[in-house]
Coordinates of C-alpha atoms and ligand atoms in Angstrom, one line a residue:
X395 CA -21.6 -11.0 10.3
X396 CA -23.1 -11.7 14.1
X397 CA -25.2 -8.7 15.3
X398 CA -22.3 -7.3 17.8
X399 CA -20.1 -6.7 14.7
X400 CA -22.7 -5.6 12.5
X401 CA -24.3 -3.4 15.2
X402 CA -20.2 -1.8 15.1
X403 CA -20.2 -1.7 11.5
X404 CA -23.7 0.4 11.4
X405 CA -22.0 2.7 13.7
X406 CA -19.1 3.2 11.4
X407 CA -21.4 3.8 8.3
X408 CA -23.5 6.5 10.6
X409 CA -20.4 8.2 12.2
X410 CA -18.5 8.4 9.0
X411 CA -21.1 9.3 6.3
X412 CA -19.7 9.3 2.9
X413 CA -16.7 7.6 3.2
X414 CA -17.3 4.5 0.8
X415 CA -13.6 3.3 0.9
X416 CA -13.4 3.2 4.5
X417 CA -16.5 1.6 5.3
X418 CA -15.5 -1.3 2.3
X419 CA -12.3 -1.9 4.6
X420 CA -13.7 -2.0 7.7
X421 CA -16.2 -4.7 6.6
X422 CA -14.0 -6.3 4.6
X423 CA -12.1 -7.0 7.9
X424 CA -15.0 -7.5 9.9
X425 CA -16.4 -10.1 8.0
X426 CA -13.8 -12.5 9.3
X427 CA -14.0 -11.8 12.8
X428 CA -17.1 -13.7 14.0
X429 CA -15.1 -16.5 15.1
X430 CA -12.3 -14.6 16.5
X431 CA -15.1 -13.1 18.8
X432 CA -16.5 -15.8 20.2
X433 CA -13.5 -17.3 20.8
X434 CA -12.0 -14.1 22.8
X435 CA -15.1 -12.5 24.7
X436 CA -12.4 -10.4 26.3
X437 CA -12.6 -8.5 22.9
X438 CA -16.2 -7.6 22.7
X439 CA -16.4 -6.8 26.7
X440 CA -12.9 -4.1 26.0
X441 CA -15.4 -2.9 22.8
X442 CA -12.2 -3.8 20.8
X443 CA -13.5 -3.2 17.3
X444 CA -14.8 0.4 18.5
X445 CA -11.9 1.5 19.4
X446 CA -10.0 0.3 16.1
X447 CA -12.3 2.1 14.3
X448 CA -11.7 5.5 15.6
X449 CA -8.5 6.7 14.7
X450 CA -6.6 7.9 18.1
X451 CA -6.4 11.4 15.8
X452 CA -7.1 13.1 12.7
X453 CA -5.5 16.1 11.0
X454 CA -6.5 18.3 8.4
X455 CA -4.8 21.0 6.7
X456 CA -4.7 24.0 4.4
X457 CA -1.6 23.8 1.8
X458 CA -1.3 27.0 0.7
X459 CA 1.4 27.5 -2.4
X460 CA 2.2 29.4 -5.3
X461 CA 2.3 27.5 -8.8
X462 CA 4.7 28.9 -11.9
X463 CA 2.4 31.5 -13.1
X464 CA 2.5 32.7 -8.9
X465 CA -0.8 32.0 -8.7
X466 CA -1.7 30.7 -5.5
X467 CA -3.1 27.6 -5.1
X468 CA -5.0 25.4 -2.3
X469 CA -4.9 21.5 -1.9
X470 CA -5.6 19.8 1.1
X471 CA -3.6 18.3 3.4
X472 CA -4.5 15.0 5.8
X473 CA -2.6 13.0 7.8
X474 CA -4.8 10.2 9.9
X475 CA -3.5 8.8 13.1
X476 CA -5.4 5.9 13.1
X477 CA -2.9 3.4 16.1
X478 CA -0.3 2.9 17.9
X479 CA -0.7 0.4 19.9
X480 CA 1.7 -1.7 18.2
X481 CA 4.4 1.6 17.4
X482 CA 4.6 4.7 16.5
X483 CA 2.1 5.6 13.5
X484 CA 3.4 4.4 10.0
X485 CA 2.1 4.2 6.5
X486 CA 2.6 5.9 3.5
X487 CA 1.7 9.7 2.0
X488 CA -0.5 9.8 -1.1
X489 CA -1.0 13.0 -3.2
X490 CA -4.1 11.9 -6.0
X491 CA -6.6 14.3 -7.0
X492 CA -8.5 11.9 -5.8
X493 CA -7.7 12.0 -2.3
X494 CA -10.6 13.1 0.6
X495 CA -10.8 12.1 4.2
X496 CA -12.4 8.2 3.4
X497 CA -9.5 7.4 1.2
X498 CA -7.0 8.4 4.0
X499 CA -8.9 6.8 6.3
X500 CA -8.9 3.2 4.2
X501 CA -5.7 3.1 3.9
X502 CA -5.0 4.1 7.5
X503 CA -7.5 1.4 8.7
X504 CA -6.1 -1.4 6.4
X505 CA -2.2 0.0 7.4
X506 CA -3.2 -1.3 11.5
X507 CA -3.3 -4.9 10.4
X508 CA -1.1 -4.9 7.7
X509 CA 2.0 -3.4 9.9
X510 CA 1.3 -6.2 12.7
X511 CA 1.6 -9.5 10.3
X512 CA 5.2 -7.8 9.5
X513 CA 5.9 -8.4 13.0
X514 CA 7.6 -5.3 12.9
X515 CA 6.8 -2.6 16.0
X516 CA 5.0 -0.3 14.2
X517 CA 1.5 1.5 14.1
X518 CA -0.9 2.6 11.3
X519 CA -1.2 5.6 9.7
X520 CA -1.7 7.5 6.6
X521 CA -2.0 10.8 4.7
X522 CA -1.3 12.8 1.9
X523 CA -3.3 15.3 -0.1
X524 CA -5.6 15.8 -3.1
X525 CA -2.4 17.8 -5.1
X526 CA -2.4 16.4 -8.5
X527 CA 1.5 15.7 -9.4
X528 CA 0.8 15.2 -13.4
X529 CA 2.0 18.1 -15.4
X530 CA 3.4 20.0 -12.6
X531 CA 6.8 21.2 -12.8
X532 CA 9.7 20.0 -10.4
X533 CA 9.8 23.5 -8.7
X534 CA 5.8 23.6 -8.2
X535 CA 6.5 20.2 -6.7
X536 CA 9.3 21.4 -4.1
X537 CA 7.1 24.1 -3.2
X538 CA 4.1 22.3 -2.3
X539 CA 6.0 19.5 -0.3
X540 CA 7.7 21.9 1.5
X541 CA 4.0 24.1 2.4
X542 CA 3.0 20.3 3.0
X543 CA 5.2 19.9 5.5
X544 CA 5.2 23.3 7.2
X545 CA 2.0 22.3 8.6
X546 CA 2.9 18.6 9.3
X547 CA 6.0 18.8 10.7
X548 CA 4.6 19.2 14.5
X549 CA 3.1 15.8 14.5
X550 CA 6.0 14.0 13.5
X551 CA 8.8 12.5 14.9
X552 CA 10.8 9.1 15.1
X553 CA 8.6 7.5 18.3
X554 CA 5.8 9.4 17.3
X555 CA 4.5 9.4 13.4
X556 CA 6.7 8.3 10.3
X557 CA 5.1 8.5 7.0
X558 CA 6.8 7.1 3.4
X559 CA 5.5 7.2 0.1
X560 CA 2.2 5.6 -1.7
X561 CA 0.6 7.1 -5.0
X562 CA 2.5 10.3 -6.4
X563 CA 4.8 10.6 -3.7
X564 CA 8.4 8.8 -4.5
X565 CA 11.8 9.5 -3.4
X566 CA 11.9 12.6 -5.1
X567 CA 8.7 13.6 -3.0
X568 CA 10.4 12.4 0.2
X569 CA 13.5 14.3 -0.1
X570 CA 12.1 17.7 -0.6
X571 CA 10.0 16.6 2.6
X572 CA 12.8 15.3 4.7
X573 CA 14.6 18.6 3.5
X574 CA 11.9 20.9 4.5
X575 CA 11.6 18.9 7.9
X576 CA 15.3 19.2 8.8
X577 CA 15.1 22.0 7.8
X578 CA 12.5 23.7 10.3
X579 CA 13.2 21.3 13.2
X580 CA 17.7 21.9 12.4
X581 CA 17.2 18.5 13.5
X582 CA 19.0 15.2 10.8
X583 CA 16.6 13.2 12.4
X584 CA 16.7 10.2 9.9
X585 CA 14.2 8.0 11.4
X586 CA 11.2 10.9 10.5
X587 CA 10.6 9.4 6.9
X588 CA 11.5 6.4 5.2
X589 CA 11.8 5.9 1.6
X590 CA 14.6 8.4 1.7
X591 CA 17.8 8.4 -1.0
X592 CA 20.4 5.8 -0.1
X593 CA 22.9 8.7 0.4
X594 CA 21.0 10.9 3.3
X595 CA 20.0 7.9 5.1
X596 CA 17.6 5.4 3.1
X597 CA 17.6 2.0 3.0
X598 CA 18.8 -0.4 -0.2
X599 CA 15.8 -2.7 -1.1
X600 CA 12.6 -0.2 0.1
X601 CA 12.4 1.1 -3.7
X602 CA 12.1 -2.7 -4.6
X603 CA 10.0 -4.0 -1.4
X604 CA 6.5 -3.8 -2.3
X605 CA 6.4 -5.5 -5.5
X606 CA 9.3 -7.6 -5.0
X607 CA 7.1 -8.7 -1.5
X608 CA 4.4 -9.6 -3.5
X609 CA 6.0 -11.5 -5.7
X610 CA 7.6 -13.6 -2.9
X611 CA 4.2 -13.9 -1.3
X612 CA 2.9 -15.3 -4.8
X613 CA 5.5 -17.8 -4.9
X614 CA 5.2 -19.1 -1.3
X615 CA 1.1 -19.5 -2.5
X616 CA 2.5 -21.1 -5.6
X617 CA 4.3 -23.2 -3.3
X618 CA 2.0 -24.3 -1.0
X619 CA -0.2 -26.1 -4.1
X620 CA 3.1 -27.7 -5.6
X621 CA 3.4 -25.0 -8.2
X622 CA 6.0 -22.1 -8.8
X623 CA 6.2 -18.7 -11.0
X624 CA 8.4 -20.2 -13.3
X625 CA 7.2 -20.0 -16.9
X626 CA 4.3 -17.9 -15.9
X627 CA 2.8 -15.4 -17.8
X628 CA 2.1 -12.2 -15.7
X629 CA 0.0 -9.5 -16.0
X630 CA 0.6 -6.2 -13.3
X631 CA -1.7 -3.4 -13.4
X632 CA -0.2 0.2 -13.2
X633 CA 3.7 1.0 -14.0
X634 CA 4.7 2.8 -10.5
X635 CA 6.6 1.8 -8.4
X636 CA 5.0 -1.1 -6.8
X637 CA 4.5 -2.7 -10.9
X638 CA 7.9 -1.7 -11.7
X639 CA 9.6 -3.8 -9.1
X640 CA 7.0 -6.2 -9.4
X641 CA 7.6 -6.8 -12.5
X642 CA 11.6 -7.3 -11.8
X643 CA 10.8 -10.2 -9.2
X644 CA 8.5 -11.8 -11.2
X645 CA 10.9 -11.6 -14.5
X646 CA 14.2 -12.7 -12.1
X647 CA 12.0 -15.8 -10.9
X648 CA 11.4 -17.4 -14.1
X649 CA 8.5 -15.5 -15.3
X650 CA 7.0 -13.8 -18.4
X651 CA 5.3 -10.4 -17.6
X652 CA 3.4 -9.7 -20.5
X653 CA 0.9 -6.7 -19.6
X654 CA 1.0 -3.4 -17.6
X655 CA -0.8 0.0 -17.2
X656 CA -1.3 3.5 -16.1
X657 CA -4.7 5.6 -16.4
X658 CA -4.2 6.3 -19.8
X659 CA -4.8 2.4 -21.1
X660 CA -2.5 -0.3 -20.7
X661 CA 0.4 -2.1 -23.1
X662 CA 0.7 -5.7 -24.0
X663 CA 4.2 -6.9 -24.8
X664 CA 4.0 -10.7 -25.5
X665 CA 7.7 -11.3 -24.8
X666 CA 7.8 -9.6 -21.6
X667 CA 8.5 -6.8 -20.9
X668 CA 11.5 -4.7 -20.9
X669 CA 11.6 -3.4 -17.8
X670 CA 14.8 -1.3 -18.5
X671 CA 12.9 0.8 -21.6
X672 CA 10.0 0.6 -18.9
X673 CA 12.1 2.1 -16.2
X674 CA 13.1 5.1 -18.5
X675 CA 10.0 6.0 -19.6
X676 CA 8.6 5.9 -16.1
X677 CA 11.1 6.4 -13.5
X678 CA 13.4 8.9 -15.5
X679 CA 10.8 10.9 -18.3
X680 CA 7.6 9.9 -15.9
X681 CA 6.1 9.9 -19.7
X682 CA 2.9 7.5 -20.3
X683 CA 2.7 3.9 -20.9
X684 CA 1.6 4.6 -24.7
X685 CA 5.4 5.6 -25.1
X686 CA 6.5 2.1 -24.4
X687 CA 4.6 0.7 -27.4
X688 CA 5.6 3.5 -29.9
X689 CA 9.3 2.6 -28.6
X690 CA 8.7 -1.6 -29.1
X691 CA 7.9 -0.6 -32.9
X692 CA 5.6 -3.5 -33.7
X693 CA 6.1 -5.7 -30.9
X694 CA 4.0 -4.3 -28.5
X695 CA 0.3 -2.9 -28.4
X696 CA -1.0 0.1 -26.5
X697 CA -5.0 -0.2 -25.8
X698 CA -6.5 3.1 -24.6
X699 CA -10.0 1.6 -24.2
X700 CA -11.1 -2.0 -22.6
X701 CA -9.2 -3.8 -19.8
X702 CA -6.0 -4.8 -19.0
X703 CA -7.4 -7.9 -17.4
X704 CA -9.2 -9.2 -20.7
X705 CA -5.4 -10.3 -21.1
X706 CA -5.5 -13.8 -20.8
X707 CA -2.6 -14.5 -18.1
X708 CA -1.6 -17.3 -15.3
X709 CA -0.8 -15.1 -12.4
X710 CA -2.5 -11.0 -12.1
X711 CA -0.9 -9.0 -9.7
X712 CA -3.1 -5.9 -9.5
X713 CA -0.8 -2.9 -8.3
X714 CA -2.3 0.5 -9.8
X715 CA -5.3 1.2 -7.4
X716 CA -8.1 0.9 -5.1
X717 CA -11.3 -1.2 -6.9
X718 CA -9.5 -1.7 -10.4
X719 CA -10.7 -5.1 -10.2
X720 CA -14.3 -5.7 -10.1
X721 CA -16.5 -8.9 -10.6
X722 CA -16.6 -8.6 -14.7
X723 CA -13.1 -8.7 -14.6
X724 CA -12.5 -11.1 -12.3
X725 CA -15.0 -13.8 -14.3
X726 CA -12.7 -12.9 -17.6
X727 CA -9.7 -14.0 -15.6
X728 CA -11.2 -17.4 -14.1
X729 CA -12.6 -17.9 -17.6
X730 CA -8.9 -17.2 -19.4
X731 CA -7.3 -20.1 -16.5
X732 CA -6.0 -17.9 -13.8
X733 CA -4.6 -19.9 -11.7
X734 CA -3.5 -16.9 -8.8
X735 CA -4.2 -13.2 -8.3
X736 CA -2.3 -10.7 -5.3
X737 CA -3.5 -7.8 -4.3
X738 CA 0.0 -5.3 -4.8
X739 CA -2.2 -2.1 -4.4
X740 CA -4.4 -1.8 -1.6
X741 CA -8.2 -3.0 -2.2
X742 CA -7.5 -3.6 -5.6
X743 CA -9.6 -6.0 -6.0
X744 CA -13.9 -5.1 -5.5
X745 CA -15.7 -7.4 -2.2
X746 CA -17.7 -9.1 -5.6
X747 CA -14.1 -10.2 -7.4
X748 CA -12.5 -11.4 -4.3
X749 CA -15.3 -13.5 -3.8
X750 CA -15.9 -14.9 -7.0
X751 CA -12.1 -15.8 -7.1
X752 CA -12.4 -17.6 -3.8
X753 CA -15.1 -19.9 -4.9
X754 CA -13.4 -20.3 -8.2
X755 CA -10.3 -21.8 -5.8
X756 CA -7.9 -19.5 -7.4
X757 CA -5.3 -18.6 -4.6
X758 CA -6.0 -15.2 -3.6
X759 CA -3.8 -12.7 -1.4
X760 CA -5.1 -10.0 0.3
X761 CA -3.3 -6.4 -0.2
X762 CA -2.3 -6.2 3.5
X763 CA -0.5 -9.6 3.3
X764 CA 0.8 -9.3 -0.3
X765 CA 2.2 -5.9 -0.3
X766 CA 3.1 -6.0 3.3
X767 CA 7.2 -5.8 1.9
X768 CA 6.9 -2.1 1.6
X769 CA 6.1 -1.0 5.1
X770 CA 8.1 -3.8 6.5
X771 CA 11.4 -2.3 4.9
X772 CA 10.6 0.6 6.0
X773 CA 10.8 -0.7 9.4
X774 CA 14.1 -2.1 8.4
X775 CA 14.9 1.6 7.0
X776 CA 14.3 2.9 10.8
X777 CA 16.0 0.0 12.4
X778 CA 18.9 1.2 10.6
X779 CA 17.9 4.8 10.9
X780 CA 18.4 3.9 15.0
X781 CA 21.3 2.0 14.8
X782 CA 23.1 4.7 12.3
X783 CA 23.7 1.4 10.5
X784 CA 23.3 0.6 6.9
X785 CA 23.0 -2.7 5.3
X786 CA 24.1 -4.2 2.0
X787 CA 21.1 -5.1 -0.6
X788 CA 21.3 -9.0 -0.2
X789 CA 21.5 -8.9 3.6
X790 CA 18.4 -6.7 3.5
X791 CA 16.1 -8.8 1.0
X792 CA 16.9 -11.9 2.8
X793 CA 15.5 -9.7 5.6
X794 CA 12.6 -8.8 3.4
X795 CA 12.2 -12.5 2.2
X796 CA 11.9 -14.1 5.4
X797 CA 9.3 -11.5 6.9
X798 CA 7.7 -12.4 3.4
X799 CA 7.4 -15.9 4.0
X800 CA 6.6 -15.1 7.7
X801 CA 3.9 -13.9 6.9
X802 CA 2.4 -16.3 4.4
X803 CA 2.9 -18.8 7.1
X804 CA 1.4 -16.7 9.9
X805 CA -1.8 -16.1 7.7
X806 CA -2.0 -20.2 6.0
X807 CA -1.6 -21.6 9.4
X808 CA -4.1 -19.1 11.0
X809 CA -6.8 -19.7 8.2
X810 CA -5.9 -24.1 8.6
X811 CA -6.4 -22.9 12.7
X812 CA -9.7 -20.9 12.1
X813 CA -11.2 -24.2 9.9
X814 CA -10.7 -22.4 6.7
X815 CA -7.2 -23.8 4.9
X816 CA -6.0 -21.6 2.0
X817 CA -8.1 -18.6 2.7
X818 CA -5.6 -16.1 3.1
X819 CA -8.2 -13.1 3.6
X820 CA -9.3 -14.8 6.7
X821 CA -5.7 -15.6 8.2
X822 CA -4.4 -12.1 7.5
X823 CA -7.4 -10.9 9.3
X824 CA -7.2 -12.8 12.3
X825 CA -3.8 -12.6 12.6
X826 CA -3.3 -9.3 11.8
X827 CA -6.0 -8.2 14.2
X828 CA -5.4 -10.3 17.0
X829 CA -2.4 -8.9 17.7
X830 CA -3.6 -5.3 17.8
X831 CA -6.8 -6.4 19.6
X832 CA -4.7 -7.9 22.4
X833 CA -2.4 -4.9 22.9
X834 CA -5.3 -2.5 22.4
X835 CA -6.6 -4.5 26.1
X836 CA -3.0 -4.8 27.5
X837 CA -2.6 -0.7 27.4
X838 CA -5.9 0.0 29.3
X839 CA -8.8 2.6 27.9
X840 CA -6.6 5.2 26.6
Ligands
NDP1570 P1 2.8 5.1 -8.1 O1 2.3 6.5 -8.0 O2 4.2 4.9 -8.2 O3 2.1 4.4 -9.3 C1 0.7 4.3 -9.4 C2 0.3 3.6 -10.7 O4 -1.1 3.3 -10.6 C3 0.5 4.5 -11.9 O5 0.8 3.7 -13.0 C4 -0.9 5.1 -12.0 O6 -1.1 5.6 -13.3 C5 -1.8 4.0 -11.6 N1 -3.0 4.6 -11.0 C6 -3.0 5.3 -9.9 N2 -4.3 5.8 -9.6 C7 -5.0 5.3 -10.6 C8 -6.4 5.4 -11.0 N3 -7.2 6.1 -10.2 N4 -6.8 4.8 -12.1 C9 -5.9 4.2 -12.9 N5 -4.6 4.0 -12.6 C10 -4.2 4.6 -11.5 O7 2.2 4.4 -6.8 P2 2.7 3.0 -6.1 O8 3.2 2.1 -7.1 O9 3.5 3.4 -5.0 O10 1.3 2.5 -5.5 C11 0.4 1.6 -6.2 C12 -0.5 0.9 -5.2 O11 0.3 0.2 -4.3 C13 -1.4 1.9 -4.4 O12 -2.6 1.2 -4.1 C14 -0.6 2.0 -3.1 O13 -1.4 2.3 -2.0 C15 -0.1 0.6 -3.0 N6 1.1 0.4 -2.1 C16 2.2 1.1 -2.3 C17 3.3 0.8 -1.5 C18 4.6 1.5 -1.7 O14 5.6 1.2 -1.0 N7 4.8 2.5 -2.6 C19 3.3 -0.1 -0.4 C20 2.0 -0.9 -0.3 C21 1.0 -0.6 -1.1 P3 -1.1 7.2 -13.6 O15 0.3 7.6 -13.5 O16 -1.7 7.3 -15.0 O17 -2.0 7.8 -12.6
2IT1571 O1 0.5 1.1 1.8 C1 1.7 1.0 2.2 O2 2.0 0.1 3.0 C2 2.7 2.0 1.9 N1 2.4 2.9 1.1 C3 4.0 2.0 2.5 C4 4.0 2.6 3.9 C5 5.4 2.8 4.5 O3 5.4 3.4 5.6 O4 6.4 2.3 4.0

């Protein structure tokens, strides 16, 4: 880093103590920017990166509710405004007991960059709380999104901030928030949310968009070095929804997905898996991953201790979490012949794994390029929303696969531009933060 970014980044680190996750995004970015710097002076002399790194507004909130024993219980509620230079604030909602302000803030940060390479008119932003789903019953679930969104409702609104799901929150979280919204605002104001039902105004192919995204970014890499997917063998980390439907690409373009997870261990299936038994244990019972093996009989193997990435495989798509892939893992997969690895989660993958990936020359997508689908169709989901249109499925994954390949182009022909072919960290970067960088000077010091 040159001592005007790293002089920024010691800023960060001072301003926002304690917030590990956000100050590993914000150097991941800035570690690619030295160039784009000197090239643009324009961007250091409008303190650019100073700006980006304060988000425009940050809420925090009580959430007040009573569980099924009326007992009342306290999470915490967040919702981080982090730009809208580019459109109204957008990202996802993520309820983890995990969750505190440098999570939020992470994903807000990397959400900026990710929503411009869709070329879609949207802003970052994220939120979500530390409620912890598991064990909770459907009621206790309703109640809290609807004490969620009691407090959020005011800072919401179709031109002004539209969140979605991420971790924990799915369409059945969405609709109990979309209900709640409607219902204090007596407003159907469609465009508030996206991920919502395709009945009450959601959009065919966002349930599939992330991990069918990153599979489509995986095959243009693929591409690009004369290779495909087909006859792969796949491994996909986590069984949400970004696995699920990652699994389904993968599976529909020729490959074998042999491996997937949740926190409990992970299952190995050696001839693939199948992803309709998958489905039923996760989307319909939301039961563990162990289930899938006692339902394979013999044929598949549950491990509740060691790695899912000690599976020897072709192609990892990590889609559970942040930092699931460190540099231990990341030597077993070079050693076992990966050949490509995409980010599916956001920061799956530890600074010390991407790196050791690069120099290995495996072809490596970033999360904000890779899973970049999700947030696109959501964009579609508003366009829609606007239009009080709604689009048949193949219409809207053609939509989905050309922004997909858009984007793989946009960040190959920026890294070739920048001196550094088939380093997709530093095209999405660039490209990602050029864009915002230019409008953040365009709309003055605001
Ligand atoms: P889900 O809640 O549907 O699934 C998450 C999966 O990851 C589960 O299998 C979960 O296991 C596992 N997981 C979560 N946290 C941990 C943890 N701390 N340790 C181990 N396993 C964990 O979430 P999504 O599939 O929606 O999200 C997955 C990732 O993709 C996240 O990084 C998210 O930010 C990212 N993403 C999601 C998008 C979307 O549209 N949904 C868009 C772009 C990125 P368990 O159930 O045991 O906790
Ligand atoms: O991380 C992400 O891009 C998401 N969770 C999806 C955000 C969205 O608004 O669809």
């Amino acid at each position: 880093m040159d001592t005007k970014i790293q002089e920024t980044y010691d800023t960060v680190v001072r301003r926002n103590p304690g917030e590990a996750e956000f100050h590993q995004s914000v150097k991941e970015v800035f570690e690619s920017l030295s160039p784009v710097l000197e090239r643009n002076p324009q961007y250091v002399d409008a303190a650019v990166l100073e700006r980006i790194c304060e988000p425009e507004r940050q809420i925090i909130f009580r959430v007040p509710w009573m569980d099924d024993n009326n007992n009342v219980q306290i999470n915490r509620g967040f919702r981080v405004e982090f730009s809208s230079v580019l459109g109204p604030y957008k990202g996802g909602l993520r309820f983890h007991p995990s969750v505190y302000l440098g999570i939020i803030k992470f994903l807000g940060f990397e959400q900026i960059f990710k929503n411009s390479l869709t070329g879609m008119p949207i802003g970052g932003g994220k939120g979500g709380s530390d409620f912890d789903p598991r064990g909770r019953s459907e009621g206790e679930i309703m109640r809290f999104c609807q004490s969620f969104m009691t407090e959020l409702y005011r800072h919401l609104g179709e031109y002004t901030d539209v969140p979605a799901g991420d971790i924990g929150v799915g369409g059945r979280e969405i609709g109990f928030l979309f209900g709640q919204y409607k219902r204090i605002t007596n407003r159907y104001e469609s465009g508030v949310l996206t991920g919502k039902g395709i009945t009450w105004g959601g959009s065919l192919v966002r349930t599939e968009a992330t991990g069918y995204g990153t599979v489509m970014f995986t095959q243009e890499m693929l591409k690009a070095k004369g290779e495909s997917l087909d006859g792969r063998k796949v491994i996909v980390s986590g069984s949400g929804n970004v696995a699920i439907y990652a699994t389904e690409k993968a599976t529909q373009l020729g490959a074998t997905v042999i491996a997937c997870s949740d926190s409990s261990g992970y299952v190995v299936d050696e001839d693939g898996l199948d992803l309709e038994l998958m489905k039923q244990i996760k989307e319909v019972e939301r039961a563990r991953v162990s289930e899938y093996a006692a339902r394979r009989g013999g044929r598949a193997r549950f491990a509740e201790s060691g790695s899912i990435w000690d599976v020897p495989c072709d192609i990892a798509l990590p889609c559970a979490t942040q930092n699931e892939l460190n540099a231990d893992h990341a030597r077993t997969l070079i050693k076992n012949g990966v050949v490509a690895v995409s980010e599916g989660a956001n920061m799956p993958c530890t600074p010390e794994a991407v790196a050791l990936l690069q120099d290995a020359g495996i072809a490596f997508a970033p999360g904000k390029a890779a899973n970049a689908g999700g947030v696109a169709t959501s964009a579609l989901e508003m366009q829609q929303n606007a239009s009080r249109d709604s689009w048949d499925f193949e219409y809207t994954e053609e939509r989905l696969q050309d922004i997909m390949v858009g984007i793989h182009q946009n960040c190959a022909e920026t890294a070739e531009e920048y001196g550094a072919p088939g380093n997709y960290v530093l095209g999405a970067n660039i490209a990602g933060f050029t864009k915002v960088a230019d409008a953040v000077i365009a709309l003055g010091v605001i």
